Amino acid sequence: MERSFLSMTRCPRASCSGASAPRYSYGVHRTADPSLSRGSPRLYHQRTQWRTNASRGRKKEEEARNGGGLNANLEIAVPSEQRPVNELSALREGPLSGWANLPLPSFLQRLALLWLGGFVFTTPIAAGSYEPSRDTAEFLLSAGLGATLIQTAVVVRMYTSWSYVANRLLSAAIEYEETGWYDGQTFLKPPEVLARDRLLGTYEVKPVMTKLKLVCYGTVGGLIACFLSLALFDTIQETYASQVPSARLAENGILYNKFITDINVLKESDDAAAAEARAQKGRPGYCGDEYFRALAGGSADVCKKFDVK
């Protein structure tokens, strides 16, 4: 409900006539809430509160840039981006390094999503080495090995970044570059800066490094397990393949025994025929070549039973 109230506005100098003319004019204005009218105590209080909050926010941002409220002149010799406290802030806000500062369940969840993404990425590469329909176990292990390798590389990169910042926070002297690699300098931390940095390094960075170390052990263990399993499957396959007789084409047939050079010898010597049969290990002789298999009227399904699975 609108209410009328009396407000006082300043009269322009040109519109006031006479020396005794009032410097102010009075008028009636309407507003929905008189308590928020210009000059009201409530509006004045709200504006004051806004200015106070904005001033506190700017002060907190300035303190964060200056390193926790310390005098900025204490570290003025070191460029802002090379100060350990600012390097720690960059790690917290990093797209990957910031994961380490999350709670352990959230951190592991993101690593699991990273592993799934790596598995999808390495699947086509694994399919080029192993046929998914025939070598399913080797195919899955190869793709898992690639995904675990990507995951391990990311975790190791996180650990090295946090370890570097931890060393700079805990050290009493740090190295910095004024303009480039050729003008490196050493900065001795004042007592106030050293105390602040060591508190950050001890109570914030070291717990993160402990968590990263445990996760790194787990990813490296998974990487080694995938590699050994894949090597074991390859060894088993090679062992089985070595037991399958190797056929070679002769002038008028197929031979499996490396000491027999002429197929006609099999007709003349029972010992040679027996040795050739032992070399075939129960495998039909025509399975060694498609032409002779078709010539003999053999079935491809029969020969598939002797292929390496």
mmCIF file of N, CA, C and O in Angstrom, residues 197-252:
data_model
loop_
_atom_site.group_PDB
_atom_site.id
_atom_site.type_symbol
_atom_site.label_atom_id
_atom_site.label_comp_id
_atom_site.label_asym_id
_atom_site.label_seq_id
_atom_site.Cartn_x
_atom_site.Cartn_y
_atom_site.Cartn_z
ATOM 1 N N ASP A 197 54.949 -20.955 6.322
ATOM 2 C CA ASP A 197 55.146 -21.991 5.307
ATOM 3 C C ASP A 197 55.270 -23.380 5.925
ATOM 4 O O ASP A 197 54.738 -24.357 5.391
ATOM 5 N N ARG A 198 55.964 -23.467 7.048
ATOM 6 C CA ARG A 198 56.118 -24.788 7.668
ATOM 7 C C ARG A 198 54.807 -25.286 8.266
ATOM 8 O O ARG A 198 54.556 -26.494 8.283
ATOM 9 N N LEU A 199 53.974 -24.386 8.735
ATOM 10 C CA LEU A 199 52.649 -24.805 9.199
ATOM 11 C C LEU A 199 51.824 -25.355 8.035
ATOM 12 O O LEU A 199 51.166 -26.393 8.153
ATOM 13 N N LEU A 200 51.856 -24.656 6.894
ATOM 14 C CA LEU A 200 51.126 -25.130 5.722
ATOM 15 C C LEU A 200 51.682 -26.465 5.229
ATOM 16 O O LEU A 200 50.930 -27.378 4.865
ATOM 17 N N GLY A 201 53.004 -26.580 5.208
ATOM 18 C CA GLY A 201 53.613 -27.809 4.719
ATOM 19 C C GLY A 201 53.355 -28.997 5.624
ATOM 20 O O GLY A 201 53.170 -30.125 5.151
ATOM 21 N N THR A 202 53.313 -28.751 6.945
ATOM 22 C CA THR A 202 53.150 -29.861 7.886
ATOM 23 C C THR A 202 51.707 -30.313 7.994
ATOM 24 O O THR A 202 51.430 -31.520 7.995
ATOM 25 N N TYR A 203 50.770 -29.364 8.067
ATOM 26 C CA TYR A 203 49.390 -29.716 8.375
ATOM 27 C C TYR A 203 48.473 -29.763 7.150
ATOM 28 O O TYR A 203 47.342 -30.219 7.267
ATOM 29 N N GLU A 204 48.933 -29.315 6.012
ATOM 30 C CA GLU A 204 48.089 -29.366 4.811
ATOM 31 C C GLU A 204 48.701 -30.200 3.701
ATOM 32 O O GLU A 204 48.010 -31.023 3.087
ATOM 33 N N VAL A 205 49.978 -30.011 3.436
ATOM 34 C CA VAL A 205 50.589 -30.684 2.284
ATOM 35 C C VAL A 205 50.997 -32.118 2.622
ATOM 36 O O VAL A 205 50.789 -33.031 1.818
ATOM 37 N N LYS A 206 51.563 -32.339 3.789
ATOM 38 C CA LYS A 206 52.017 -33.688 4.129
ATOM 39 C C LYS A 206 50.883 -34.717 4.162
ATOM 40 O O LYS A 206 51.065 -35.834 3.668
ATOM 41 N N PRO A 207 49.691 -34.424 4.715
ATOM 42 C CA PRO A 207 48.599 -35.411 4.619
ATOM 43 C C PRO A 207 48.208 -35.728 3.184
ATOM 44 O O PRO A 207 47.888 -36.876 2.861
ATOM 45 N N VAL A 208 48.244 -34.728 2.314
ATOM 46 C CA VAL A 208 47.934 -34.977 0.898
ATOM 47 C C VAL A 208 48.983 -35.880 0.266
ATOM 48 O O VAL A 208 48.661 -36.802 -0.502
ATOM 49 N N MET A 209 50.247 -35.660 0.608
ATOM 50 C CA MET A 209 51.309 -36.493 0.052
ATOM 51 C C MET A 209 51.209 -37.936 0.553
ATOM 52 O O MET A 209 51.481 -38.881 -0.194
ATOM 53 N N THR A 210 50.815 -38.102 1.821
ATOM 54 C CA THR A 210 50.621 -39.463 2.336
ATOM 55 C C THR A 210 49.518 -40.189 1.577
ATOM 56 O O THR A 210 49.652 -41.368 1.218
ATOM 57 N N LYS A 211 48.431 -39.487 1.303
ATOM 58 C CA LYS A 211 47.334 -40.081 0.537
ATOM 59 C C LYS A 211 47.777 -40.402 -0.885
ATOM 60 O O LYS A 211 47.474 -41.487 -1.407
ATOM 61 N N LEU A 212 48.500 -39.505 -1.507
ATOM 62 C CA LEU A 212 48.980 -39.747 -2.871
ATOM 63 C C LEU A 212 49.965 -40.912 -2.920
ATOM 64 O O LEU A 212 49.971 -41.683 -3.891
ATOM 65 N N LYS A 213 50.779 -41.049 -1.885
ATOM 66 C CA LYS A 213 51.748 -42.152 -1.861
ATOM 67 C C LYS A 213 51.035 -43.499 -1.809
ATOM 68 O O LYS A 213 51.408 -44.439 -2.528
ATOM 69 N N LEU A 214 49.999 -43.610 -0.990
ATOM 70 C CA LEU A 214 49.253 -44.866 -0.906
ATOM 71 C C LEU A 214 48.548 -45.174 -2.222
ATOM 72 O O LEU A 214 48.551 -46.318 -2.694
ATOM 73 N N VAL A 215 47.939 -44.162 -2.821
ATOM 74 C CA VAL A 215 47.258 -44.369 -4.101
ATOM 75 C C VAL A 215 48.269 -44.739 -5.187
ATOM 76 O O VAL A 215 47.991 -45.586 -6.047
ATOM 77 N N CYS A 216 49.437 -44.131 -5.136
ATOM 78 C CA CYS A 216 50.479 -44.441 -6.125
ATOM 79 C C CYS A 216 50.937 -45.885 -5.992
ATOM 80 O O CYS A 216 51.137 -46.579 -6.999
ATOM 81 N N TYR A 217 51.086 -46.363 -4.763
ATOM 82 C CA TYR A 217 51.440 -47.770 -4.562
ATOM 83 C C TYR A 217 50.369 -48.690 -5.161
ATOM 84 O O TYR A 217 50.684 -49.723 -5.781
ATOM 85 N N GLY A 218 49.109 -48.329 -4.973
ATOM 86 C CA GLY A 218 48.029 -49.154 -5.514
ATOM 87 C C GLY A 218 48.015 -49.188 -7.029
ATOM 88 O O GLY A 218 47.838 -50.250 -7.642
ATOM 89 N N THR A 219 48.202 -48.029 -7.672
ATOM 90 C CA THR A 219 48.191 -47.989 -9.135
ATOM 91 C C THR A 219 49.407 -48.711 -9.719
ATOM 92 O O THR A 219 49.288 -49.415 -10.729
ATOM 93 N N VAL A 220 50.572 -48.557 -9.082
ATOM 94 C CA VAL A 220 51.754 -49.274 -9.560
ATOM 95 C C VAL A 220 51.574 -50.778 -9.389
ATOM 96 O O VAL A 220 51.952 -51.579 -10.264
ATOM 97 N N GLY A 221 50.979 -51.191 -8.256
ATOM 98 C CA GLY A 221 50.698 -52.612 -8.065
ATOM 99 C C GLY A 221 49.741 -53.149 -9.112
ATOM 100 O O GLY A 221 49.929 -54.265 -9.635
ATOM 101 N N GLY A 222 48.700 -52.383 -9.441
ATOM 102 C CA GLY A 222 47.788 -52.803 -10.503
ATOM 103 C C GLY A 222 48.464 -52.879 -11.854
ATOM 104 O O GLY A 222 48.180 -53.773 -12.662
ATOM 105 N N LEU A 223 49.366 -51.941 -12.115
ATOM 106 C CA LEU A 223 50.109 -51.960 -13.377
ATOM 107 C C LEU A 223 50.980 -53.204 -13.491
ATOM 108 O O LEU A 223 51.014 -53.870 -14.535
ATOM 109 N N ILE A 224 51.667 -53.546 -12.405
ATOM 110 C CA ILE A 224 52.520 -54.739 -12.420
ATOM 111 C C ILE A 224 51.670 -56.000 -12.557
ATOM 112 O O ILE A 224 52.040 -56.938 -13.288
ATOM 113 N N ALA A 225 50.513 -56.039 -11.894
ATOM 114 C CA ALA A 225 49.642 -57.214 -11.978
ATOM 115 C C ALA A 225 49.125 -57.413 -13.401
ATOM 116 O O ALA A 225 49.107 -58.549 -13.917
ATOM 117 N N CYS A 226 48.716 -56.331 -14.060
ATOM 118 C CA CYS A 226 48.249 -56.447 -15.451
ATOM 119 C C CYS A 226 49.373 -56.915 -16.366
ATOM 120 O O CYS A 226 49.156 -57.759 -17.253
ATOM 121 N N PHE A 227 50.572 -56.386 -16.157
ATOM 122 C CA PHE A 227 51.704 -56.766 -17.015
ATOM 123 C C PHE A 227 52.063 -58.238 -16.832
ATOM 124 O O PHE A 227 52.272 -58.967 -17.820
ATOM 125 N N LEU A 228 52.131 -58.690 -15.592
ATOM 126 C CA LEU A 228 52.482 -60.087 -15.344
ATOM 127 C C LEU A 228 51.401 -61.035 -15.868
ATOM 128 O O LEU A 228 51.707 -62.097 -16.417
ATOM 129 N N SER A 229 50.139 -60.670 -15.699
ATOM 130 C CA SER A 229 49.056 -61.518 -16.201
ATOM 131 C C SER A 229 49.092 -61.623 -17.718
ATOM 132 O O SER A 229 48.924 -62.711 -18.288
ATOM 133 N N LEU A 230 49.341 -60.496 -18.368
ATOM 134 C CA LEU A 230 49.430 -60.519 -19.828
ATOM 135 C C LEU A 230 50.619 -61.348 -20.296
ATOM 136 O O LEU A 230 50.520 -62.128 -21.260
ATOM 137 N N ALA A 231 51.760 -61.205 -19.609
ATOM 138 C CA ALA A 231 52.934 -62.004 -19.962
ATOM 139 C C ALA A 231 52.682 -63.489 -19.734
ATOM 140 O O ALA A 231 53.128 -64.341 -20.517
ATOM 141 N N LEU A 232 51.953 -63.820 -18.676
ATOM 142 C CA LEU A 232 51.641 -65.224 -18.394
ATOM 143 C C LEU A 232 50.756 -65.813 -19.484
ATOM 144 O O LEU A 232 50.987 -66.940 -19.948
ATOM 145 N N PHE A 233 49.743 -65.070 -19.897
ATOM 146 C CA PHE A 233 48.873 -65.569 -20.960
ATOM 147 C C PHE A 233 49.652 -65.744 -22.262
ATOM 148 O O PHE A 233 49.439 -66.722 -22.996
ATOM 149 N N ASP A 234 50.533 -64.811 -22.575
ATOM 150 C CA ASP A 234 51.334 -64.944 -23.792
ATOM 151 C C ASP A 234 52.250 -66.158 -23.717
ATOM 152 O O ASP A 234 52.453 -66.874 -24.714
ATOM 153 N N THR A 235 52.818 -66.410 -22.538
ATOM 154 C CA THR A 235 53.698 -67.572 -22.379
ATOM 155 C C THR A 235 52.928 -68.875 -22.556
ATOM 156 O O THR A 235 53.396 -69.809 -23.217
ATOM 157 N N ILE A 236 51.732 -68.940 -21.970
ATOM 158 C CA ILE A 236 50.904 -70.141 -22.126
ATOM 159 C C ILE A 236 50.535 -70.353 -23.582
ATOM 160 O O ILE A 236 50.572 -71.483 -24.104
ATOM 161 N N GLN A 237 50.212 -69.293 -24.268
ATOM 162 C CA GLN A 237 49.834 -69.414 -25.681
ATOM 163 C C GLN A 237 51.019 -69.862 -26.526
ATOM 164 O O GLN A 237 50.871 -70.702 -27.419
ATOM 165 N N GLU A 238 52.195 -69.301 -26.249
ATOM 166 C CA GLU A 238 53.376 -69.707 -27.009
ATOM 167 C C GLU A 238 53.750 -71.162 -26.723
ATOM 168 O O GLU A 238 54.176 -71.893 -27.619
ATOM 169 N N THR A 239 53.570 -71.581 -25.462
ATOM 170 C CA THR A 239 53.870 -72.977 -25.120
ATOM 171 C C THR A 239 52.935 -73.936 -25.849
ATOM 172 O O THR A 239 53.358 -74.976 -26.385
ATOM 173 N N TYR A 240 51.666 -73.582 -25.887
ATOM 174 C CA TYR A 240 50.714 -74.435 -26.587
ATOM 175 C C TYR A 240 50.977 -74.424 -28.084
ATOM 176 O O TYR A 240 50.860 -75.454 -28.764
ATOM 177 N N ALA A 241 51.353 -73.239 -28.601
ATOM 178 C CA ALA A 241 51.625 -73.157 -30.035
ATOM 179 C C ALA A 241 52.847 -73.966 -30.414
ATOM 180 O O ALA A 241 52.935 -74.505 -31.523
ATOM 181 N N SER A 242 53.822 -74.059 -29.513
ATOM 182 C CA SER A 242 55.009 -74.852 -29.829
ATOM 183 C C SER A 242 54.703 -76.343 -29.902
ATOM 184 O O SER A 242 55.451 -77.112 -30.512
ATOM 185 N N GLN A 243 53.607 -76.763 -29.283
ATOM 186 C CA GLN A 243 53.228 -78.165 -29.324
ATOM 187 C C GLN A 243 52.453 -78.525 -30.587
ATOM 188 O O GLN A 243 52.275 -79.700 -30.882
ATOM 189 N N VAL A 244 51.952 -77.537 -31.300
ATOM 190 C CA VAL A 244 51.235 -77.796 -32.541
ATOM 191 C C VAL A 244 52.253 -78.071 -33.639
ATOM 192 O O VAL A 244 53.216 -77.319 -33.808
ATOM 193 N N PRO A 245 52.109 -79.156 -34.393
ATOM 194 C CA PRO A 245 53.091 -79.488 -35.431
ATOM 195 C C PRO A 245 53.136 -78.416 -36.506
ATOM 196 O O PRO A 245 52.130 -77.811 -36.858
ATOM 197 N N SER A 246 54.328 -78.179 -36.988
ATOM 198 C CA SER A 246 54.553 -77.186 -38.029
ATOM 199 C C SER A 246 54.691 -77.900 -39.369
ATOM 200 O O SER A 246 55.553 -78.781 -39.536
ATOM 201 N N ALA A 247 53.839 -77.530 -40.295
ATOM 202 C CA ALA A 247 53.842 -78.181 -41.609
ATOM 203 C C ALA A 247 54.685 -77.382 -42.588
ATOM 204 O O ALA A 247 54.812 -76.169 -42.479
ATOM 205 N N ARG A 248 55.265 -78.114 -43.569
ATOM 206 C CA ARG A 248 55.990 -77.465 -44.651
ATOM 207 C C ARG A 248 55.613 -78.158 -45.951
ATOM 208 O O ARG A 248 55.325 -79.352 -45.990
ATOM 209 N N LEU A 249 55.591 -77.396 -46.982
ATOM 210 C CA LEU A 249 55.203 -77.916 -48.285
ATOM 211 C C LEU A 249 56.385 -78.620 -48.943
ATOM 212 O O LEU A 249 57.488 -78.071 -49.028
ATOM 213 N N ALA A 250 56.108 -79.844 -49.390
ATOM 214 C CA ALA A 250 57.095 -80.580 -50.178
ATOM 215 C C ALA A 250 56.714 -80.483 -51.662
ATOM 216 O O ALA A 250 55.783 -79.767 -52.028
ATOM 217 N N GLU A 251 57.444 -81.204 -52.465
ATOM 218 C CA GLU A 251 57.208 -81.114 -53.909
ATOM 219 C C GLU A 251 55.826 -81.631 -54.287
ATOM 220 O O GLU A 251 55.167 -81.083 -55.162
ATOM 221 N N ASN A 252 55.364 -82.669 -53.635
ATOM 222 C CA ASN A 252 54.079 -83.272 -53.988
ATOM 223 C C ASN A 252 53.232 -83.591 -52.757
ATOM 224 O O ASN A 252 52.460 -84.546 -52.755
#
